[in-house]
Each structure stands twice: as structure tokens, then as C-alpha cells.
Short mmCIF file of C-alpha atoms in Angstrom, two decimals:
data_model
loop_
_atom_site.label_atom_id
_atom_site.label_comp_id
_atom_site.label_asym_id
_atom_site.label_seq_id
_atom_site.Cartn_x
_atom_site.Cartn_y
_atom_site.Cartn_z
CA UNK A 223 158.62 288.35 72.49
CA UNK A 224 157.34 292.01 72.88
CA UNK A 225 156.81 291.68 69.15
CA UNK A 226 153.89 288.93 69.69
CA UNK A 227 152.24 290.35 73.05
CA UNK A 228 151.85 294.09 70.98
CA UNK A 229 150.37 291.94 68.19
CA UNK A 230 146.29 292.28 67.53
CA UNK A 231 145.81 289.21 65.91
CA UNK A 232 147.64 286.81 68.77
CA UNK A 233 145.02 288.47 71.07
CA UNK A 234 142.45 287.63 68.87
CA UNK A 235 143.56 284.19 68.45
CA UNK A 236 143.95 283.98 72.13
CA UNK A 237 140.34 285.39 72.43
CA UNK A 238 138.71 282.85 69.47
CA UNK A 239 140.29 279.73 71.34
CA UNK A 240 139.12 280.66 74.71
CA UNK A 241 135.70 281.49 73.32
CA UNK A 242 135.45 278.08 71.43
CA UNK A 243 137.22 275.70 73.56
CA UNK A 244 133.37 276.36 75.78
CA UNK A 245 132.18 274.24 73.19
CA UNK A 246 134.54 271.77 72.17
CA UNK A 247 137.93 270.40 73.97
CA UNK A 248 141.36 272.77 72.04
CA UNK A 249 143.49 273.21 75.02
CA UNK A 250 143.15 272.58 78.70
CA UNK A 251 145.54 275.91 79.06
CA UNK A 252 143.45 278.90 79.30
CA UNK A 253 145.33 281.29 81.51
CA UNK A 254 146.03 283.73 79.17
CA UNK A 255 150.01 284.42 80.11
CA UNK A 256 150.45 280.80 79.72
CA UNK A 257 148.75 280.65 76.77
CA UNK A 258 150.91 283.09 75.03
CA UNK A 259 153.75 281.49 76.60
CA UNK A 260 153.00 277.55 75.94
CA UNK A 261 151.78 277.71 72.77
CA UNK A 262 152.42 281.07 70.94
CA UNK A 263 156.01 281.53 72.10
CA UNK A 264 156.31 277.58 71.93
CA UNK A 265 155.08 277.05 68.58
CA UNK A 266 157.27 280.52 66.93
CA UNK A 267 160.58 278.28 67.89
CA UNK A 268 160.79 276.43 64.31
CA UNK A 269 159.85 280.12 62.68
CA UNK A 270 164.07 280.98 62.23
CA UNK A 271 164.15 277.35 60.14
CA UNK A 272 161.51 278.10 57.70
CA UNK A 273 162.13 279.89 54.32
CA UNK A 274 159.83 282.31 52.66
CA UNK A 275 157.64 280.55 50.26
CA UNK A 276 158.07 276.96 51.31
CA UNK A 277 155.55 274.62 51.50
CA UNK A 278 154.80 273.48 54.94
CA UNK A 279 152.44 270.85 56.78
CA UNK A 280 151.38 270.67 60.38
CA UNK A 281 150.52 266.92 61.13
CA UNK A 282 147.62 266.99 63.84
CA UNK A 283 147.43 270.68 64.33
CA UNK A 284 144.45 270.27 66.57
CA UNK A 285 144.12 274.56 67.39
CA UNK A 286 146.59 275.39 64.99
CA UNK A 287 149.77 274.44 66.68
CA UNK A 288 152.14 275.31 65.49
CA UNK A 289 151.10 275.90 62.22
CA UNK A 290 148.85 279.12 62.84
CA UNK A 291 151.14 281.39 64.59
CA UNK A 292 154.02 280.34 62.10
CA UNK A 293 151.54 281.44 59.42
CA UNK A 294 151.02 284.89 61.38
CA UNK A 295 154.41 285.91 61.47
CA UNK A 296 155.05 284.25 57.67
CA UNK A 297 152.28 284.05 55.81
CA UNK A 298 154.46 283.55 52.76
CA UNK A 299 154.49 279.92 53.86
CA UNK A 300 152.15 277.91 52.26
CA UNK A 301 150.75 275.78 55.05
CA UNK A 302 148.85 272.45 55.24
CA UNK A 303 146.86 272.01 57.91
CA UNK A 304 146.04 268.51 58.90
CA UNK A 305 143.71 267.32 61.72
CA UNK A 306 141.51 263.42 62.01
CA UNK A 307 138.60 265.83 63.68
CA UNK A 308 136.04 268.13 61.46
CA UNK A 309 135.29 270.24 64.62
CA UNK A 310 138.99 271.50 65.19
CA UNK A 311 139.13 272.64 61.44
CA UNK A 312 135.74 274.52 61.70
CA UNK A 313 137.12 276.20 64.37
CA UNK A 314 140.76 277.05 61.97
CA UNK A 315 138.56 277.86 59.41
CA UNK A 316 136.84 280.52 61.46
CA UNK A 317 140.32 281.81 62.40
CA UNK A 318 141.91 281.42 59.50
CA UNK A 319 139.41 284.07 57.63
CA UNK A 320 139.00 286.46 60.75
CA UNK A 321 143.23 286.36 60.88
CA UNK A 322 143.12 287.13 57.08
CA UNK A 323 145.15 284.11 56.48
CA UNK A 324 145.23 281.57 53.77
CA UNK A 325 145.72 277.49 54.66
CA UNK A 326 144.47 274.38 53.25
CA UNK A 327 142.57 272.43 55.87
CA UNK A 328 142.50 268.56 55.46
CA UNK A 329 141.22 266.40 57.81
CA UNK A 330 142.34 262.89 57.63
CA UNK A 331 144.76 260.87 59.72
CA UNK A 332 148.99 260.79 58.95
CA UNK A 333 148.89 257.68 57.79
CA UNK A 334 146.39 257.29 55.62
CA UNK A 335 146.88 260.70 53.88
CA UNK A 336 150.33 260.40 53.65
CA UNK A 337 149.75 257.63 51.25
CA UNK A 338 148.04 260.04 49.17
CA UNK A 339 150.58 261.01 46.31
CA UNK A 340 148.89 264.77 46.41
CA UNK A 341 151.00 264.99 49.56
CA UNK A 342 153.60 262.28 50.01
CA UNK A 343 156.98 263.64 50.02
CA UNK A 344 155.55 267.06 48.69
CA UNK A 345 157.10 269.27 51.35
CA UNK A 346 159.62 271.26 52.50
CA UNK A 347 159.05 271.19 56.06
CA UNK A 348 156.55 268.52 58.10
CA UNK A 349 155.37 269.90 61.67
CA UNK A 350 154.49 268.30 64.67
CA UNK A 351 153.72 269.10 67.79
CA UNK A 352 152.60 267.03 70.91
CA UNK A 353 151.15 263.65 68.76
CA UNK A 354 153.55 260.95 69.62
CA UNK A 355 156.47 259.48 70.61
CA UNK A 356 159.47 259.85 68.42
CA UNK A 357 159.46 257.00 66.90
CA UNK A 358 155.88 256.61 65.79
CA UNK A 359 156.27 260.75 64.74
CA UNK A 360 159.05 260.21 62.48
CA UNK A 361 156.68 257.79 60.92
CA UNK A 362 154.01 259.68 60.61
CA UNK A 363 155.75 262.76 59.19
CA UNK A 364 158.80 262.13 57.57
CA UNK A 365 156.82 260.19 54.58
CA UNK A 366 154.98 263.85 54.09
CA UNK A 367 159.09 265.74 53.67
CA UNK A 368 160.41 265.57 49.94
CA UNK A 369 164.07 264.66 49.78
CA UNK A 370 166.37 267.04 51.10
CA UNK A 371 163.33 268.48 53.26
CA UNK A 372 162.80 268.13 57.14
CA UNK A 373 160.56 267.01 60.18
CA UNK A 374 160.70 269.57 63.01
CA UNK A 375 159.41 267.33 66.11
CA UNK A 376 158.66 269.50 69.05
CA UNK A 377 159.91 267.64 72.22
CA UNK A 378 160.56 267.83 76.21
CA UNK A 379 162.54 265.70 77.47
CA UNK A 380 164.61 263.87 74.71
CA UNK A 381 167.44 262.28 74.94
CA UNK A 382 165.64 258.57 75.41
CA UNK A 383 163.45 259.31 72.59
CA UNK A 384 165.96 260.24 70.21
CA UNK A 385 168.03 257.24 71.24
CA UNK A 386 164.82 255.30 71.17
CA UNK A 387 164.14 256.51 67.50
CA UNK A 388 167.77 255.67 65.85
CA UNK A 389 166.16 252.41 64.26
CA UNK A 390 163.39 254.29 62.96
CA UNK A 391 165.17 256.97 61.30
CA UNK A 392 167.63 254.47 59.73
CA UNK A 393 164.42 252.79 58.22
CA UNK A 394 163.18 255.95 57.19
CA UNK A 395 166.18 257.36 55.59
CA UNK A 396 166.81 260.27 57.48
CA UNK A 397 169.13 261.45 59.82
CA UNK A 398 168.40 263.18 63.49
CA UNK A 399 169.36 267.06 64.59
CA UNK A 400 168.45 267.99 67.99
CA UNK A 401 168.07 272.00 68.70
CA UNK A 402 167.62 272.51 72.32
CA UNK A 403 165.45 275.45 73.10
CA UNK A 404 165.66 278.05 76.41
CA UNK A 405 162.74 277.57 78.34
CA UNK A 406 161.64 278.35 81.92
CA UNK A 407 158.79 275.86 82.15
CA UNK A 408 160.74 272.52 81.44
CA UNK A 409 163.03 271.29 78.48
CA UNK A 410 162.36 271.81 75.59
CA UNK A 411 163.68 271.01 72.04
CA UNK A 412 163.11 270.83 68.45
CA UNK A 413 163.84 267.62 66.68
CA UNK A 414 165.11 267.92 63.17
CA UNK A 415 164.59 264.64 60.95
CA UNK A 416 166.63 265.76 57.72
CA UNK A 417 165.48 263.35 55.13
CA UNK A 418 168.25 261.76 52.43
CA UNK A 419 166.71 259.06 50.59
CA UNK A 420 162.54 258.54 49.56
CA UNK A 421 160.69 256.78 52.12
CA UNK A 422 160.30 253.10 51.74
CA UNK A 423 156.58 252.31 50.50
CA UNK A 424 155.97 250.53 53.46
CA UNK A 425 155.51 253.34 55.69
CA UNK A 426 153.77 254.71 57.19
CA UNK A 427 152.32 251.73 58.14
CA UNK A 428 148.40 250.99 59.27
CA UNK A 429 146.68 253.47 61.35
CA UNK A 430 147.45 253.14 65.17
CA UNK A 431 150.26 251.01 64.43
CA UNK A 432 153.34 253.58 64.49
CA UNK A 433 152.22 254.05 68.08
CA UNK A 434 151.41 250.48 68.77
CA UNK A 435 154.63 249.06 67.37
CA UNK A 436 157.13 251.70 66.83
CA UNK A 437 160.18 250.94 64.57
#
């Protein structure tokens, strides 16, 4: 990743998120190696999947993971942004501009905006990283993917979470890939919900429900 650790505008990012996270709680990792290593490095793993112009959507984002460095090294994408707190997208909206980069910034929770027909099954890619349990993610996110599109999950440990979120897939019409990922600070994998049918209006469900009673 020589290509990232030579590039300005990770070591701005790097510098922004330090400098902010003083004043409001973005990451509890501030060493800058692991930094670059846990979240840049970690969050670049879906980049090979994405195609140039597609519309993409990072469910719960919180400091822009890993929607902003995706954006960095693509910034043909045409990302979504999505966070439940106004404080984290101040702080992507200060970013954003000082990056040069373009993003729409929404804040709202999965399930209620995914309900919103301005975004329901409007893209071609749905990303999210550290938010929930399979089950509840596929939930929250697949509803966002069009037909034919996919949820990229970023996971650990998964093998009881994928077999844990068979049901809900089913439900959901769409169908699980798993892409194990080298790492040398644990497993780590991308989970890719390919979705074949429309979601069911049902779902998502209620906020705090996915996660209360998963599928």
C-alpha cells in the first residue's frame, strides 16, 4: 500500500480526524500506523469491486468509513454518505471540501431512509462497515441495492454470522458471497449480499428492531 502512505490527502485525512476526534468521539484508534492500517487499508478492500461511475452508499459512515477513502482513490463513484449524527457529517463536510471531493451527506437512520423512494433500491453498491450483526445489516442495507446490485458487509470473524444470516437473506431476496481478506491483525472478510429479487415492503422493519429481532 506504498501507493496510500506516499499519498497527501490520506495524511491529511489522518491529520483532520486526529484533530477533530479532540472534540467529538470518530475513532478510539489514533496511532497513526494503525490508523492507516485499520481503517485506510481496511476500508480500500471493496475498492477492486466497484465500477467507475456507480452509484454507491455507505450506511453509518460515522468518519467516512469506508466510503471516504474509496472516494479518494475513485472519485468517479458517486457516493452517499449516510450517518443518524449531524456532528460526524460536519466533520465529512469539512473533509470532503479540503479533500476536493464531492458526496452527498444525509443524516438519517437505515431504516427510516431506506423507506424513502429517493434512495430505496437506487444503488449499485450499499456499504457497511462495523454497524451490526449480519443479520440486522443485510436488513438495513440490502433494501438501499437495486436489483442485480450488492451489499459489501465488512466482517471478522464470520462463519456463524453468515450461517446465522441464511434466513435473512432468503427473506430479503439475495444470495451470500464471502471474500476472505489477508490480514495480520485478525480475520477479516468482505460479505457480498448479491440481490435477485426487490425487497419485500416490509423491510426494513422499525428502527432498533433489525438488531433487536434479527430475521
Amino acid at each position: 500500500m506504498e501507493r496510500i502512505e506516499n499519498d497527501p490527502r490520506f495524511e491529511l485525512y489522518y491529520e483532520m480526524l486526529i484533530d477533530w476526534n479532540q472534540r467529538m468521539n470518530l475513532t478510539s484508534i489514533t496511532d497513526r500506523d494503525e490508523v492507516y492500517k485499520k481503517h485506510f487499508f481496511d476500508s480500500l478492500a471493496a475498492l477492486p469491486l466497484l465500477k467507475d461511475g456507480s452509484d454507491v452508499i455507505d450506511v453509518g459512515t460515522g468518519a467516512g468509513f469506508p466510503g471516504v477513502p474509496l472516494l479518494i482513490l475513485n472519485p468517479t463513484l458517486k457516493m452517499t454518505l449516510v450517518d443518524s449524527q449531524v456532528k460526524r457529517l460536519r466533520f465529512l463536510d469539512c473533509l470532503l471540501q479540503e479533500l476536493g471531493l464531492e458526496a452527498e451527506l444525509v443524516q438519517s437512520r437505515a431504516e427510516e431512509l431506506a423507506r424513502n423512494n429517493l434512495y430505496r433500491e437506487s444503488y449499485d453498491y450499499v456499504l457497511s462497515r462495523a454497524l451490526a450483526a449480519l443479520p440486522a445489516l443485510l436488513e438495513l442495507t440490502v433494501p438501499f441495492a437495486r436489483v442485480g446490485g450488492i451489499s459489501i458487509c465488512y466482517k471478522g470473524l464470520y462463519a456463524k454470522e453468515v450461517t446465522a444470516a441464511k434466513n435473512a437473506a432468503s427473506v430479503l431476496n439475495c444470495e451470500m458471497e464471502v471474500k476472505p481478506l489477508k490480514s495480520d491483525y485478525g480475520a477479516r472478510c468482505l460479505v457480498l449480499a448479491h440481490k435477485r429479487k426487490r425487497t419485500p415492503q416490509a423491510f426494513p422493519r422499525r428502527s432498533g428492531i433489525p438488531a433487536r429481532m434479527p430475521l
